[in-house]
Coordinates of C-alpha atoms and ligand atoms in Angstrom, one line a residue:
M10 CA 2.4 2.5 -93.5
A11 CA -1.1 3.1 -92.3
R12 CA -2.7 0.3 -90.4
R13 CA -5.8 -1.2 -91.8
L14 CA -8.3 -1.5 -89.0
S15 CA -11.5 -3.4 -89.0
L16 CA -14.6 -1.8 -87.6
A17 CA -14.1 -3.6 -84.3
G18 CA -10.7 -1.9 -84.0
L19 CA -8.8 -5.1 -84.6
S20 CA -5.8 -5.2 -86.9
T21 CA -6.4 -7.1 -90.1
D22 CA -2.8 -6.7 -91.2
P23 CA -1.0 -9.9 -90.3
R24 CA 2.3 -8.0 -89.9
V25 CA 1.0 -5.8 -87.1
A26 CA 1.3 -7.6 -83.8
P27 CA -1.8 -7.4 -81.7
A28 CA -1.6 -4.8 -79.0
P29 CA -0.6 -6.4 -75.6
A30 CA -3.4 -6.8 -73.2
P31 CA -3.5 -3.6 -71.0
F32 CA -2.0 -4.0 -67.6
P33 CA -5.1 -4.6 -65.4
W34 CA -5.7 -1.8 -62.9
W35 CA -6.0 -4.1 -59.9
R36 CA -2.5 -5.5 -60.2
S37 CA -0.9 -2.3 -58.9
A38 CA -3.9 -0.4 -57.4
V39 CA -3.9 1.4 -54.1
V40 CA -7.3 0.4 -52.6
Y41 CA -8.6 2.6 -49.8
Q42 CA -10.7 0.7 -47.3
V43 CA -13.7 2.8 -46.2
Y44 CA -15.2 1.8 -42.9
L45 CA -18.6 3.1 -44.0
R46 CA -20.1 3.6 -40.5
S47 CA -17.2 5.7 -39.5
F48 CA -16.3 7.6 -42.6
A49 CA -18.7 10.6 -43.0
D50 CA -22.2 11.1 -41.7
S51 CA -24.4 13.2 -44.1
N52 CA -27.7 13.4 -42.1
G53 CA -26.6 14.0 -38.5
D54 CA -27.6 10.6 -37.0
G55 CA -24.1 9.9 -35.9
I56 CA -23.6 7.1 -38.5
G57 CA -21.5 7.3 -41.6
D58 CA -23.4 6.8 -44.8
L59 CA -23.2 6.6 -48.6
A60 CA -24.1 10.2 -49.1
G61 CA -21.4 11.2 -46.7
L62 CA -18.8 9.1 -48.5
R63 CA -20.0 10.6 -51.8
A64 CA -19.4 14.1 -50.5
R65 CA -15.8 13.1 -49.5
L66 CA -14.9 11.6 -52.9
P67 CA -12.9 14.8 -53.8
Y68 CA -10.7 14.1 -50.7
L69 CA -10.0 10.6 -51.9
A70 CA -9.2 11.8 -55.4
W71 CA -6.9 14.5 -53.9
L72 CA -5.2 11.8 -51.8
G73 CA -4.5 9.8 -54.9
V74 CA -5.8 6.3 -54.3
D75 CA -7.2 4.3 -57.2
A76 CA -10.2 2.5 -55.7
L77 CA -12.4 2.2 -52.6
W78 CA -13.4 -1.0 -50.9
I79 CA -16.4 -0.4 -48.7
N80 CA -17.1 -2.5 -45.6
P81 CA -20.5 -4.2 -45.8
H82 CA -23.3 -1.8 -46.6
Y83 CA -26.1 -4.4 -46.4
P84 CA -29.1 -4.5 -44.0
S85 CA -27.6 -6.3 -41.1
G86 CA -28.5 -7.7 -37.7
G87 CA -25.8 -5.5 -36.2
A88 CA -24.1 -8.3 -34.4
D89 CA -20.7 -8.0 -36.2
G90 CA -20.2 -4.6 -37.8
G91 CA -22.3 -5.5 -40.8
Y92 CA -20.8 -8.9 -41.4
D93 CA -24.1 -10.5 -40.4
V94 CA -26.0 -9.8 -43.6
V95 CA -29.8 -9.9 -43.7
D96 CA -30.3 -9.0 -47.4
Y97 CA -27.4 -9.2 -49.9
R98 CA -29.2 -7.2 -52.6
A99 CA -30.1 -4.1 -50.6
V100 CA -28.6 -1.2 -48.7
D101 CA -29.0 -0.8 -45.0
P102 CA -31.3 2.2 -44.5
D103 CA -28.7 3.6 -42.1
Y104 CA -26.4 4.0 -45.1
G105 CA -29.0 5.0 -47.8
D106 CA -30.4 3.0 -50.6
V107 CA -29.4 1.3 -53.8
A108 CA -29.8 4.6 -55.7
D109 CA -27.2 6.2 -53.4
L110 CA -24.8 3.4 -54.1
E111 CA -25.3 3.8 -57.8
A112 CA -24.7 7.5 -57.5
L113 CA -21.6 6.8 -55.5
V114 CA -20.2 4.5 -58.2
D115 CA -21.0 7.1 -60.9
D116 CA -19.4 10.0 -59.0
A117 CA -16.4 7.9 -58.1
R118 CA -15.8 7.0 -61.7
R119 CA -16.0 10.7 -62.7
V120 CA -13.1 11.4 -60.4
G121 CA -11.2 8.3 -61.4
L122 CA -12.0 6.0 -58.5
R123 CA -13.4 2.5 -58.7
V124 CA -15.8 1.0 -56.1
V125 CA -15.3 -2.5 -54.7
L126 CA -17.9 -4.0 -52.4
D127 CA -17.5 -6.5 -49.5
V128 CA -19.4 -9.8 -50.0
V129 CA -20.0 -12.2 -47.1
P130 CA -20.6 -15.7 -48.4
N131 CA -19.6 -17.9 -45.4
H132 CA -22.5 -17.0 -43.2
T133 CA -25.7 -14.9 -43.1
S134 CA -27.4 -13.0 -40.3
D135 CA -29.7 -15.1 -38.1
Q136 CA -32.3 -12.5 -39.2
H137 CA -31.9 -13.6 -42.9
R138 CA -35.2 -14.9 -44.3
W139 CA -33.6 -18.3 -44.9
F140 CA -32.5 -18.8 -41.3
Q141 CA -35.9 -17.5 -40.0
A142 CA -37.7 -20.0 -42.3
A143 CA -35.4 -22.7 -41.0
L144 CA -36.1 -21.9 -37.4
A145 CA -39.8 -22.0 -38.0
D146 CA -39.8 -25.3 -40.0
P147 CA -36.9 -27.8 -39.7
D148 CA -38.1 -29.5 -42.9
C149 CA -38.2 -26.5 -45.2
P150 CA -35.8 -26.2 -48.1
E151 CA -34.1 -23.2 -46.4
A152 CA -33.0 -25.4 -43.5
G153 CA -30.8 -27.3 -45.9
R154 CA -28.8 -24.1 -46.6
Y155 CA -27.3 -24.1 -43.1
H156 CA -25.7 -26.7 -40.9
F157 CA -28.3 -28.0 -38.5
A158 CA -28.0 -31.1 -36.3
P159 CA -30.7 -32.9 -34.3
P160 CA -31.1 -32.2 -30.6
S161 CA -28.5 -34.1 -28.4
E162 CA -26.7 -33.5 -25.2
E163 CA -23.4 -32.5 -26.7
P164 CA -22.7 -30.4 -29.8
P165 CA -22.0 -32.4 -32.9
N166 CA -18.2 -31.9 -32.7
N167 CA -15.4 -29.9 -31.0
W168 CA -15.4 -26.9 -33.4
Q169 CA -14.8 -23.5 -31.8
S170 CA -16.1 -20.1 -32.8
L171 CA -13.4 -17.6 -33.7
F172 CA -15.1 -15.2 -31.4
G173 CA -15.0 -17.5 -28.4
G174 CA -16.9 -20.5 -27.2
P175 CA -18.3 -23.5 -29.1
A176 CA -19.2 -23.0 -32.8
W177 CA -22.6 -24.7 -32.2
S178 CA -25.6 -23.0 -30.6
R179 CA -29.1 -24.3 -30.0
T180 CA -32.3 -23.3 -31.7
P181 CA -35.4 -22.7 -29.5
D182 CA -36.5 -26.3 -30.4
G183 CA -33.2 -27.8 -29.3
R184 CA -31.5 -28.4 -32.6
W185 CA -27.8 -27.4 -33.0
Y186 CA -26.6 -25.0 -35.7
L187 CA -23.1 -24.1 -36.7
H188 CA -21.6 -20.6 -36.5
L189 CA -17.8 -20.2 -36.8
F190 CA -18.2 -16.6 -35.8
A191 CA -21.0 -15.2 -33.6
P192 CA -24.2 -17.1 -32.9
E193 CA -26.0 -14.4 -34.9
Q194 CA -23.9 -15.5 -38.0
P195 CA -25.1 -19.0 -38.9
D196 CA -22.7 -20.7 -41.4
L197 CA -24.1 -21.5 -44.8
N198 CA -24.1 -25.0 -46.3
W199 CA -22.3 -24.5 -49.6
R200 CA -23.1 -28.1 -50.6
D201 CA -26.7 -26.9 -51.2
P202 CA -26.8 -25.6 -54.8
E203 CA -29.3 -23.0 -53.9
V204 CA -26.7 -21.2 -51.9
A205 CA -24.3 -21.0 -54.8
A206 CA -27.0 -19.9 -57.2
D207 CA -28.2 -17.1 -54.9
F208 CA -24.7 -15.6 -54.5
E209 CA -24.2 -15.6 -58.2
Q210 CA -27.3 -13.5 -58.5
T211 CA -26.0 -11.2 -55.8
L212 CA -22.7 -10.7 -57.7
R213 CA -24.6 -9.9 -60.9
F214 CA -26.9 -7.5 -59.1
W215 CA -24.0 -5.3 -58.0
L216 CA -21.9 -5.8 -61.1
D217 CA -24.8 -4.6 -63.2
R218 CA -24.7 -1.4 -61.1
G219 CA -21.2 -0.7 -62.1
V220 CA -19.1 -1.9 -59.1
S221 CA -15.5 -2.9 -59.9
G222 CA -15.5 -6.1 -57.9
F223 CA -15.7 -7.6 -54.4
R224 CA -13.6 -8.2 -51.4
V225 CA -14.6 -11.7 -50.4
D226 CA -15.0 -12.2 -46.6
V227 CA -13.7 -15.4 -45.1
A228 CA -13.0 -16.8 -48.6
Y229 CA -11.1 -19.7 -47.0
G230 CA -14.3 -20.9 -45.3
L231 CA -17.6 -21.8 -47.0
Y232 CA -17.1 -25.6 -47.2
K233 CA -16.6 -27.7 -44.1
D234 CA -15.5 -31.3 -43.7
A235 CA -18.4 -33.3 -45.2
A236 CA -18.6 -35.6 -42.2
L237 CA -18.2 -32.7 -39.7
R238 CA -15.3 -34.6 -38.0
D239 CA -13.6 -33.1 -35.0
N240 CA -10.7 -30.7 -35.5
P241 CA -7.4 -32.1 -34.5
G242 CA -6.8 -29.2 -32.2
F243 CA -8.7 -26.3 -30.6
Y244 CA -8.8 -22.8 -31.9
A245 CA -5.3 -21.6 -31.6
P246 CA -4.3 -19.9 -34.7
T247 CA -0.6 -19.3 -35.3
L248 CA 0.6 -15.8 -35.9
F249 CA -0.2 -15.9 -39.6
G250 CA -3.5 -17.7 -39.5
H251 CA -5.2 -21.1 -39.3
G252 CA -3.2 -24.3 -39.7
P253 CA -3.7 -28.0 -39.5
E254 CA -5.3 -27.8 -36.1
Q255 CA -8.3 -26.3 -37.9
A256 CA -8.2 -28.7 -40.8
M257 CA -11.9 -29.6 -40.8
T258 CA -13.4 -26.1 -40.7
W259 CA -11.3 -24.2 -43.2
N260 CA -9.6 -24.5 -46.6
Q261 CA -11.6 -27.5 -48.0
P262 CA -10.6 -28.2 -51.6
E263 CA -14.2 -27.8 -52.9
V264 CA -14.1 -24.1 -52.2
H265 CA -11.8 -23.4 -55.2
D266 CA -14.6 -24.3 -57.6
V267 CA -16.7 -21.5 -56.1
W268 CA -13.9 -19.0 -57.0
R269 CA -13.7 -20.4 -60.5
R270 CA -17.4 -19.8 -61.0
W271 CA -17.2 -16.3 -59.5
R272 CA -14.1 -15.6 -61.7
S273 CA -16.0 -16.5 -64.8
I274 CA -18.9 -14.2 -63.8
C275 CA -16.4 -11.3 -63.3
D276 CA -14.9 -12.1 -66.7
E277 CA -18.2 -11.1 -68.2
Y278 CA -17.7 -7.6 -66.7
P279 CA -14.6 -5.8 -67.9
D280 CA -12.1 -4.6 -65.4
T281 CA -13.7 -6.2 -62.4
M282 CA -11.9 -8.2 -59.7
L283 CA -12.2 -10.4 -56.7
V284 CA -9.9 -10.1 -53.7
G285 CA -10.1 -12.7 -51.0
E286 CA -9.6 -12.7 -47.3
V287 CA -7.7 -15.9 -46.8
C288 CA -6.3 -16.3 -43.2
L289 CA -4.2 -19.4 -43.5
A290 CA -0.8 -20.0 -41.9
D291 CA 0.6 -21.5 -45.1
L292 CA 1.1 -18.8 -47.6
D293 CA 1.4 -21.2 -50.5
Q294 CA -2.1 -22.3 -49.7
V295 CA -3.3 -18.7 -49.6
A296 CA -1.7 -18.1 -53.0
L297 CA -3.8 -21.0 -54.5
Y298 CA -6.9 -18.8 -54.1
S299 CA -5.4 -16.4 -56.6
R300 CA -4.6 -18.8 -59.4
P301 CA -5.3 -17.4 -62.9
D302 CA -8.8 -18.9 -63.0
E303 CA -9.8 -18.1 -59.4
M304 CA -9.8 -14.8 -57.5
H305 CA -7.6 -12.0 -58.9
Q306 CA -5.8 -11.6 -55.6
A307 CA -5.8 -12.8 -52.0
L308 CA -4.9 -10.3 -49.3
S309 CA -1.5 -10.8 -47.8
F310 CA -1.5 -10.1 -44.0
R311 CA 2.2 -10.8 -43.4
L312 CA 3.3 -7.1 -43.1
L313 CA 0.5 -6.4 -40.7
K314 CA 1.6 -9.2 -38.5
S315 CA 5.3 -8.8 -38.6
A316 CA 7.3 -7.5 -35.6
W317 CA 9.4 -4.3 -36.2
D318 CA 12.7 -5.9 -37.2
P319 CA 14.3 -6.2 -40.6
A320 CA 14.4 -10.0 -40.6
S321 CA 10.6 -10.3 -40.0
F322 CA 9.8 -7.7 -42.6
A323 CA 12.2 -9.2 -45.1
A324 CA 10.7 -12.6 -44.6
A325 CA 7.2 -11.2 -44.9
I326 CA 8.0 -9.5 -48.2
S327 CA 10.0 -12.3 -49.8
S328 CA 7.7 -15.1 -48.7
A329 CA 4.7 -13.2 -50.2
L330 CA 6.5 -12.4 -53.4
D331 CA 7.5 -16.0 -53.8
A332 CA 4.2 -17.6 -53.0
F333 CA 2.0 -15.3 -55.1
G334 CA 4.7 -15.1 -57.9
T335 CA 4.4 -18.9 -58.3
V336 CA 0.7 -18.5 -59.4
G337 CA 1.3 -15.3 -61.3
A338 CA -0.8 -13.1 -59.0
P339 CA 0.2 -9.7 -57.6
V340 CA 0.7 -9.5 -53.8
S341 CA -2.0 -7.5 -52.1
W342 CA -0.2 -5.8 -49.2
V343 CA -2.0 -4.9 -46.0
L344 CA -0.7 -2.9 -43.1
G345 CA -4.0 -2.2 -41.3
N346 CA -7.7 -3.0 -41.5
H347 CA -10.8 -2.9 -39.4
D348 CA -9.9 -6.0 -37.5
K349 CA -6.4 -5.0 -36.3
E350 CA -4.9 -2.5 -33.9
R351 CA -3.9 0.8 -35.6
Q352 CA -0.3 0.8 -36.8
V353 CA 0.8 3.7 -34.7
T354 CA -0.2 1.8 -31.5
R355 CA 1.0 -1.6 -32.7
F356 CA 4.4 -0.2 -33.5
G357 CA 4.9 1.2 -30.0
G358 CA 2.6 4.3 -29.7
G359 CA 3.4 8.0 -29.4
A360 CA 6.3 9.5 -31.4
L361 CA 8.0 6.1 -31.8
G362 CA 4.9 4.4 -33.1
R363 CA 4.2 7.3 -35.5
A364 CA 7.8 7.3 -36.9
R365 CA 7.6 3.5 -37.5
A366 CA 4.1 3.7 -39.0
R367 CA 5.3 6.4 -41.4
A368 CA 8.3 4.3 -42.4
A369 CA 6.1 1.2 -42.8
A370 CA 3.8 3.2 -45.1
L371 CA 6.7 4.1 -47.4
L372 CA 7.8 0.5 -47.4
M373 CA 4.3 -0.9 -48.3
L374 CA 3.7 1.7 -51.0
A375 CA 7.1 0.9 -52.5
L376 CA 6.3 -2.8 -53.0
P377 CA 5.2 -4.3 -56.3
G378 CA 1.6 -5.3 -56.4
S379 CA -1.5 -3.7 -54.9
A380 CA -1.8 -2.1 -51.5
Y381 CA -4.8 -1.9 -49.2
L382 CA -4.9 1.3 -47.1
Y383 CA -7.3 1.4 -44.2
A384 CA -9.1 4.7 -43.8
G385 CA -7.5 6.8 -41.1
E386 CA -4.0 5.3 -41.4
E387 CA -3.2 8.3 -43.7
L388 CA -3.9 10.5 -40.7
G389 CA -1.7 8.5 -38.3
L390 CA -4.7 7.7 -36.1
P391 CA -3.8 5.7 -33.0
Q392 CA -5.9 2.9 -31.6
A393 CA -8.5 4.7 -29.5
A394 CA -9.4 3.7 -25.9
V395 CA -13.1 2.8 -25.9
A396 CA -15.0 2.5 -22.6
D397 CA -16.3 -1.0 -22.1
E398 CA -19.9 0.2 -22.1
A399 CA -19.5 1.8 -25.5
K400 CA -17.9 -1.3 -27.2
R401 CA -19.9 -3.0 -29.9
D402 CA -17.5 -5.8 -31.0
P403 CA -18.7 -9.4 -30.4
I404 CA -15.1 -10.4 -29.8
F405 CA -15.2 -8.2 -26.6
L406 CA -18.7 -9.1 -25.7
R407 CA -18.3 -12.9 -26.2
S408 CA -15.0 -13.1 -24.4
G409 CA -16.6 -11.5 -21.3
G410 CA -14.1 -8.6 -21.7
A411 CA -11.0 -10.8 -21.8
R412 CA -10.3 -9.7 -25.4
A413 CA -10.2 -6.0 -26.0
G414 CA -12.1 -6.2 -29.4
R415 CA -11.8 -4.1 -32.5
D416 CA -13.8 -1.0 -31.7
G417 CA -10.6 1.1 -31.1
C418 CA -9.7 1.0 -34.8
R419 CA -13.2 1.8 -36.0
I420 CA -13.7 5.3 -34.5
P421 CA -15.2 8.0 -36.8
M422 CA -12.8 9.9 -39.0
P423 CA -11.7 13.4 -37.9
W424 CA -12.3 15.8 -40.8
N425 CA -11.8 19.1 -39.0
A426 CA -10.6 20.3 -35.6
T427 CA -13.9 21.8 -34.4
D428 CA -16.5 20.2 -32.1
G429 CA -17.4 16.8 -33.3
V430 CA -14.5 16.7 -35.7
G431 CA -16.7 17.3 -38.7
F432 CA -17.9 13.6 -38.9
S433 CA -21.5 14.7 -38.6
P434 CA -22.9 17.9 -40.1
D435 CA -24.1 18.9 -36.7
G436 CA -21.3 18.7 -34.2
A437 CA -23.8 17.9 -31.5
A438 CA -24.8 14.5 -33.1
E439 CA -23.9 11.5 -30.9
P440 CA -21.5 9.4 -33.0
W441 CA -22.1 5.7 -33.0
L442 CA -18.8 5.1 -31.3
P443 CA -17.4 7.8 -29.0
I444 CA -14.8 10.1 -30.5
P445 CA -11.8 10.7 -28.2
A446 CA -11.4 14.2 -26.9
D447 CA -8.1 14.8 -28.7
W448 CA -9.2 13.4 -32.1
G449 CA -9.2 16.9 -33.7
R450 CA -5.4 17.0 -33.6
Y451 CA -5.4 14.3 -36.4
A452 CA -8.0 16.0 -38.5
V453 CA -7.7 16.2 -42.3
S454 CA -8.0 20.0 -42.1
R455 CA -5.0 20.2 -39.8
Q456 CA -2.8 18.0 -41.9
A457 CA -3.8 18.7 -45.5
G458 CA -1.8 21.8 -45.9
R459 CA 1.0 21.0 -43.5
N460 CA 4.3 19.9 -45.0
G461 CA 5.6 16.9 -43.1
S462 CA 2.2 15.8 -41.9
T463 CA 1.4 12.1 -42.2
L464 CA -1.4 12.9 -44.6
Q465 CA 1.0 14.8 -46.9
L466 CA 3.5 12.0 -46.7
Y467 CA 0.9 9.5 -47.9
R468 CA -0.3 11.9 -50.6
R469 CA 3.3 12.5 -51.8
A470 CA 4.0 8.8 -51.8
L471 CA 0.9 8.0 -53.8
A472 CA 1.9 10.6 -56.4
L473 CA 5.5 9.3 -56.6
R474 CA 4.3 5.7 -56.9
K475 CA 2.4 6.7 -60.0
A476 CA 5.2 8.8 -61.4
H477 CA 7.7 5.9 -60.9
P478 CA 6.0 2.7 -62.0
A479 CA 9.1 0.7 -61.0
F480 CA 7.8 0.7 -57.4
A481 CA 4.4 -0.9 -58.2
T482 CA 5.3 -3.0 -61.2
G483 CA 9.0 -3.6 -61.0
T484 CA 10.9 -6.8 -59.9
A485 CA 11.7 -6.6 -56.3
T486 CA 14.7 -7.9 -54.3
V487 CA 14.8 -7.7 -50.6
T488 CA 18.0 -7.5 -48.5
T489 CA 18.9 -6.7 -44.9
N490 CA 22.1 -5.3 -43.5
G491 CA 22.1 -5.0 -39.7
D492 CA 19.1 -2.9 -38.9
V493 CA 18.6 -1.7 -42.4
L494 CA 16.1 -3.3 -44.8
T495 CA 16.3 -2.5 -48.5
V496 CA 13.8 -3.2 -51.2
R497 CA 15.1 -2.6 -54.7
C498 CA 12.6 -2.6 -57.5
A499 CA 13.9 -2.8 -61.1
G500 CA 11.5 -1.4 -63.6
E501 CA 11.7 -1.0 -67.3
E502 CA 13.0 2.5 -67.2
E503 CA 14.6 2.9 -63.9
T504 CA 15.5 1.2 -60.6
V505 CA 14.1 2.5 -57.4
R506 CA 14.7 1.6 -53.8
C507 CA 13.1 1.9 -50.4
V508 CA 15.5 1.8 -47.5
V509 CA 14.2 1.5 -44.0
N510 CA 16.3 1.8 -40.8
M511 CA 14.5 -0.3 -38.2
G512 CA 17.2 0.2 -35.5
A513 CA 17.8 2.6 -32.7
E514 CA 20.9 4.3 -34.2
T515 CA 21.3 6.5 -37.3
A516 CA 22.3 4.3 -40.2
L517 CA 24.6 5.5 -43.0
V518 CA 23.6 4.0 -46.4
S519 CA 25.8 4.5 -49.4
C520 CA 23.8 5.1 -52.6
S521 CA 24.4 6.9 -55.8
G522 CA 21.0 8.1 -56.5
T523 CA 18.4 10.8 -55.8
V524 CA 16.2 10.9 -52.8
L525 CA 12.6 11.1 -53.8
L526 CA 10.9 11.1 -50.4
S527 CA 11.7 10.4 -46.8
S528 CA 9.5 9.6 -43.8
S529 CA 11.5 11.8 -41.5
R530 CA 12.6 15.4 -41.7
R531 CA 16.0 14.3 -40.3
V532 CA 17.0 12.2 -43.3
H533 CA 20.2 13.7 -44.9
S534 CA 21.9 12.9 -48.1
A535 CA 25.3 14.1 -49.3
G536 CA 28.1 12.7 -51.4
G537 CA 26.5 9.4 -52.1
T538 CA 25.6 8.7 -48.5
V539 CA 22.2 8.9 -46.9
A540 CA 21.9 9.3 -43.1
L541 CA 18.8 7.6 -41.9
P542 CA 17.7 8.3 -38.4
P543 CA 16.1 5.5 -36.3
N544 CA 12.7 4.2 -37.5
S545 CA 12.8 6.1 -40.8
A546 CA 12.5 5.2 -44.5
V547 CA 13.6 6.8 -47.7
W548 CA 12.7 6.4 -51.4
L549 CA 15.5 6.7 -53.9
V550 CA 15.9 6.5 -57.6
E551 CA 19.2 5.1 -58.7
D552 CA 21.4 7.1 -61.1
Ligands
LIG14 C1 -13.7 -11.1 -41.5 C2 -14.0 -9.6 -41.3 C3 -14.3 -9.4 -39.8 C4 -15.6 -10.2 -39.5 C5 -15.4 -11.7 -39.9 C6 -16.7 -12.4 -39.9 O1 -12.6 -11.6 -40.9 O2 -12.9 -8.9 -41.7 O3 -14.5 -8.1 -39.5 O4 -15.8 -10.2 -38.1 O5 -14.9 -11.8 -41.2 O6 -17.5 -12.1 -41.0
LIG15 CA1 -25.9 9.2 -41.3

């Protein structure tokens, strides 16, 4: 019987069930994180830019990711890699202009990629017009949008900056102001309604230009204890993030109302999403940020922080599945980003680190939910050694060199194996961070056509993840057996598995299924048994 359809496309026949809501793209997307300054330089000034990224969209479409998240593109004071924003509704001239961003969004859509921006609501740059006005006049309305305290001998409380030293600095006229990061990043006072109103305009400004959402920086911040009471302990985060010792600075209950308002704005723009950076030790608290009326997802950093052993990885996976499952949100898995040491190095460096990073990639891409893939991980880039004089990271600079800082994971991308690795059109351009002499060996041009390269492994995995939706959307169970970790994902049509050998000996795994992909050339399968060499992973589809 023909369905009768109204003009709006809605069924008017009561016997025809309404079509189920489409599965939203972000629930299973692979989002590629572009460190804009280091991705591709179009005009030869040694700085990556929007036109350079636009020209490389075919590469990202070929790789097979679903969306891009671009690190901050705003005019910035340059104190923290763009996370000190001077103007939230503009593009830093180093990167282009708003028209370039619109062109990027349009071109990306044409090749099936969505663009997600980074938004930084916890703090502005000290160069922001509000902070400048507040410096000039303590009584102006803008001063109420930050945390100022009158001159006194001692800072108002014991809060510490995440980048080292006290979280309070003085203005030239002797007042104190709060900065939980660098002194050039004064924290906003979200109890001032003007702050909230201004960010809502910012969201709409970019959503109106077609972006698909935002990665929300320091989403567990924004509100501080109303009485600015001392923290019970000093800055000493646990492995997995901040805990009760930082109770007065992070995770105040009021912050959830901000995400409810932002969610309702996104709901006006179809297919957009918010993904929050929430670095709290308690994963159940993190999950609360992705309740159905708050952000769509909150990044899960457990994999990125787990030691290379099956118990740690199994706990990372099941605790995240449990915590986010409770609120109905997908887990957003992360193995690397612009703040952490590159995987190859973190997992032991050299051939060992590479083998483990390749296996870890197969593991992450086999998990249900979304995955965040940091540019350059698909090339197996190691952490680069950066000379102290070339370092830009405030973590290095403010710790007096005691902490290495994050520059080594932010080196320009190697596109080809010629002089300058094809980052700038003119190989002679001085890149904004020095490129190691051997960077060409990781170049896209070297790996793209080579079977067994890390780039081909990622590309193959991304294609198989699409072809076998059980990976990204199935129901996962995690088990360990000695050195072997198995994730089994039951989908509607088939059941797939990722098996990882994290030990030093070859492991024999019995399985009646077909091998789809393996991270090592030395994986063998015969007669229902798969031989997995040390530090390797395999994808299987069960018979
Ligand atoms: C987030 C960013 C980091 C930045 C910090 C302050 O943690 O990922 O790069 O330094 O926020 O904005
Ligand atoms: Ca440039």
